[in-house]
Tab-separated table of C-alpha atoms in Angstrom:
chain	number	residue	atom	x	y	z
A	7	MET	CA	-19.694	16.856	-22.150
A	8	ARG	CA	-21.569	15.022	-19.459
A	9	ASP	CA	-24.700	16.881	-18.512
A	10	GLY	CA	-25.886	14.560	-15.769
A	11	ASN	CA	-28.855	13.358	-17.813
A	12	PRO	CA	-28.713	9.540	-17.648
A	13	SER	CA	-31.211	9.050	-20.474
A	14	ARG	CA	-28.963	10.974	-22.865
A	15	LEU	CA	-25.882	9.054	-21.758
A	16	SER	CA	-27.536	5.690	-22.254
A	17	SER	CA	-28.384	6.465	-25.904
A	18	ASN	CA	-24.695	6.286	-26.824
A	19	PRO	CA	-22.529	4.015	-24.672
A	20	LEU	CA	-19.310	5.785	-25.673
A	21	ARG	CA	-20.541	9.322	-25.006
A	22	ALA	CA	-19.746	9.300	-21.298
A	23	CYS	CA	-16.171	8.132	-21.833
A	24	TRP	CA	-15.112	11.485	-23.299
A	25	THR	CA	-16.036	13.409	-20.188
A	26	LYS	CA	-14.382	10.976	-17.839
A	27	ALA	CA	-10.959	12.143	-19.045
A	28	SER	CA	-11.256	15.238	-16.893
A	29	LEU	CA	-11.909	13.061	-13.859
A	30	LEU	CA	-8.905	10.913	-14.649
A	31	LEU	CA	-6.658	13.939	-14.990
A	32	ALA	CA	-7.904	15.212	-11.641
A	33	LEU	CA	-7.029	11.875	-10.052
A	34	ALA	CA	-3.555	12.035	-11.542
A	35	PHE	CA	-2.917	15.542	-10.230
A	36	THR	CA	-3.854	14.553	-6.679
A	37	SER	CA	-1.850	11.334	-6.600
A	38	PRO	CA	0.827	11.255	-3.883
A	39	HIS	CA	3.013	9.215	-6.231
A	40	VAL	CA	3.567	12.044	-8.692
A	41	GLN	CA	7.281	12.828	-8.871
A	42	ALA	CA	8.934	15.973	-10.194
A	43	THR	CA	9.909	14.188	-13.429
A	44	GLU	CA	6.233	13.444	-14.066
A	45	THR	CA	5.110	17.079	-13.893
A	46	THR	CA	5.818	17.475	-17.609
A	47	THR	CA	3.725	14.402	-18.337
A	48	LEU	CA	0.784	15.823	-16.417
A	49	SER	CA	1.095	19.118	-18.284
A	50	LEU	CA	1.072	17.261	-21.603
A	51	LEU	CA	-1.990	15.260	-20.545
A	52	LYS	CA	-3.792	18.462	-19.646
A	53	LYS	CA	-2.990	19.894	-23.082
A	54	ALA	CA	-4.135	16.631	-24.687
A	55	ALA	CA	-7.462	16.811	-22.849
A	56	SER	CA	-7.950	20.393	-24.058
A	57	ALA	CA	-7.119	19.377	-27.627
A	58	LEU	CA	-9.562	16.476	-27.423
A	59	ASP	CA	-12.298	18.731	-26.051
A	60	ALA	CA	-11.673	21.064	-29.008
A	61	GLY	CA	-11.997	18.167	-31.468
A	62	ARG	CA	-8.307	17.989	-32.350
A	63	CYS	CA	-7.841	14.243	-31.896
A	64	GLU	CA	-4.548	13.984	-33.803
A	65	GLU	CA	-3.008	16.686	-31.611
A	66	ALA	CA	-4.318	14.949	-28.484
A	67	GLU	CA	-2.854	11.670	-29.700
A	68	ARG	CA	0.542	13.295	-30.354
A	69	LEU	CA	0.569	14.925	-26.909
A	70	CYS	CA	-0.303	11.633	-25.207
A	71	LEU	CA	2.495	9.860	-27.070
A	72	GLU	CA	4.891	12.620	-26.028
A	73	ALA	CA	3.681	12.269	-22.431
A	74	ARG	CA	4.291	8.531	-22.578
A	75	SER	CA	7.855	9.081	-23.818
A	76	LYS	CA	8.640	11.296	-20.792
A	77	LEU	CA	7.695	8.677	-18.194
A	78	PRO	CA	9.989	6.212	-16.460
A	79	ALA	CA	9.101	2.604	-17.319
A	80	GLU	CA	7.279	1.811	-14.061
A	81	SER	CA	5.615	5.169	-13.489
A	82	PRO	CA	2.180	5.002	-11.851
A	83	LEU	CA	1.057	7.490	-14.512
A	84	GLY	CA	1.682	5.006	-17.338
A	85	PRO	CA	-1.851	3.580	-17.205
A	86	VAL	CA	-3.278	7.122	-16.981
A	87	VAL	CA	-1.431	8.067	-20.164
A	88	ASP	CA	-2.639	4.862	-21.854
A	89	PHE	CA	-6.217	5.626	-20.851
A	90	ASN	CA	-6.039	9.154	-22.255
A	91	LEU	CA	-4.304	7.942	-25.418
A	92	GLY	CA	-7.216	5.519	-25.777
A	93	LEU	CA	-9.631	8.458	-25.670
A	94	ALA	CA	-7.687	10.233	-28.408
A	95	ARG	CA	-7.452	7.105	-30.541
A	96	LEU	CA	-11.175	6.415	-30.237
A	97	LYS	CA	-12.003	10.000	-31.184
A	98	CYS	CA	-9.703	9.582	-34.231
A	99	GLY	CA	-11.661	6.465	-35.235
A	100	LYS	CA	-9.073	3.923	-34.058
A	101	THR	CA	-11.415	1.771	-31.988
A	102	SER	CA	-9.159	-1.305	-31.870
A	103	ASP	CA	-6.268	0.790	-30.565
A	104	ALA	CA	-8.504	2.326	-27.890
A	105	GLU	CA	-9.728	-1.131	-26.896
A	106	GLN	CA	-6.167	-2.385	-26.386
A	107	LEU	CA	-5.059	0.740	-24.509
A	108	TRP	CA	-8.045	0.552	-22.135
A	109	THR	CA	-7.409	-3.151	-21.593
A	110	ASP	CA	-3.816	-2.291	-20.646
A	111	ALA	CA	-4.843	0.689	-18.482
A	112	GLY	CA	-7.348	-1.503	-16.638
A	113	ARG	CA	-4.566	-3.737	-15.304
A	114	THR	CA	-3.597	-1.065	-12.783
A	115	PRO	CA	-4.201	-1.528	-9.043
A	116	ASP	CA	-6.006	1.861	-9.122
A	117	LEU	CA	-9.701	0.969	-8.774
A	118	ALA	CA	-10.930	4.250	-10.262
A	119	LEU	CA	-8.863	3.684	-13.392
A	120	GLN	CA	-9.975	0.035	-13.549
A	121	ALA	CA	-13.601	1.149	-13.376
A	122	ILE	CA	-13.384	3.829	-16.046
A	123	SER	CA	-11.395	1.574	-18.387
A	124	ALA	CA	-13.879	-1.278	-17.939
A	125	TYR	CA	-16.798	1.088	-18.512
A	126	ASN	CA	-15.315	2.370	-21.762
A	127	LEU	CA	-14.472	-1.162	-22.930
A	128	ALA	CA	-18.078	-2.154	-22.284
A	129	GLY	CA	-19.172	0.708	-24.521
A	130	ILE	CA	-16.930	-0.515	-27.326
A	131	TYR	CA	-18.249	-4.082	-26.980
A	132	LEU	CA	-21.827	-2.829	-26.954
A	133	GLN	CA	-21.230	-0.788	-30.096
A	134	LYS	CA	-19.633	-3.801	-31.810
A	135	ALA	CA	-22.571	-5.984	-30.719
A	136	GLN	CA	-25.022	-3.529	-32.265
A	137	ALA	CA	-23.091	-3.709	-35.544
A	138	ALA	CA	-23.095	-7.531	-35.387
A	139	ILE	CA	-26.855	-7.520	-34.822
A	140	ALA	CA	-27.304	-5.283	-37.869
A	141	ARG	CA	-25.297	-7.835	-39.882
A	142	LYS	CA	-27.446	-10.637	-38.399
A	143	GLU	CA	-24.383	-12.272	-36.793
A	144	THR	CA	-26.223	-13.566	-33.751
A	145	ALA	CA	-23.435	-15.627	-32.177
A	146	SER	CA	-20.926	-12.791	-32.469
A	147	ALA	CA	-23.435	-10.286	-31.095
A	148	LEU	CA	-24.200	-12.516	-28.116
A	149	ASP	CA	-20.493	-12.941	-27.349
A	150	LEU	CA	-19.930	-9.183	-27.525
A	151	LEU	CA	-22.961	-8.480	-25.336
A	152	ASN	CA	-21.607	-10.916	-22.740
A	153	ARG	CA	-18.222	-9.183	-22.875
A	154	ALA	CA	-19.917	-5.797	-22.421
A	155	LEU	CA	-21.894	-7.112	-19.456
A	156	ASP	CA	-18.709	-8.515	-17.901
A	157	ARG	CA	-16.947	-5.138	-18.258
A	158	TYR	CA	-19.937	-3.232	-16.812
A	159	ARG	CA	-19.943	-5.631	-13.856
A	160	HIS	CA	-16.208	-5.116	-13.389
A	161	ALA	CA	-16.723	-1.343	-13.460
A	162	LEU	CA	-19.357	-1.659	-10.738
A	163	ARG	CA	-17.151	-3.892	-8.594
A	164	ALA	CA	-14.272	-1.434	-8.897
A	165	ALA	CA	-16.454	1.656	-8.314
A	166	PRO	CA	-19.846	0.656	-6.855
A	167	ASP	CA	-21.083	4.259	-6.764
A	168	ASP	CA	-20.388	4.991	-10.449
A	169	ARG	CA	-23.754	6.231	-11.728
A	170	ASP	CA	-22.881	5.685	-15.390
A	171	ALA	CA	-22.107	2.001	-14.871
A	172	GLN	CA	-25.321	1.549	-12.888
A	173	ILE	CA	-27.492	2.739	-15.762
């Protein structure tokens, strides 16, 4: 969990993304757009967050998929579900799936969700760049570092006060 210590967060770019799920769930619960049919979805997301916190990524993934199946096609919670499913998939080791889900979730008009998705994508790109550097694939590493920088900048534009993206 996030402990507010920026030096610890910066040592692992993906560490902060786990704790941001709680923030995202809080945003979803306070949204004026939440309809009665979406209450079940929010309950499932809450259970998924608890499962993820307990290290049960497969259960969290299943609950997110169930939550997604309960939503109407154009629900404003769709991107929230995708974001949380991305957290579960990353925790289960499915980085490419998480990357795609966060790309999709970031297309929302919700600036907070754009920021958190961009931040987490930047972490994935940074991790991939570090692996490319270890393999001495300079061109690939440079491309990934530029992608990470672009996503961090997007996170800051969407949420200028986000301390994690500033670090």
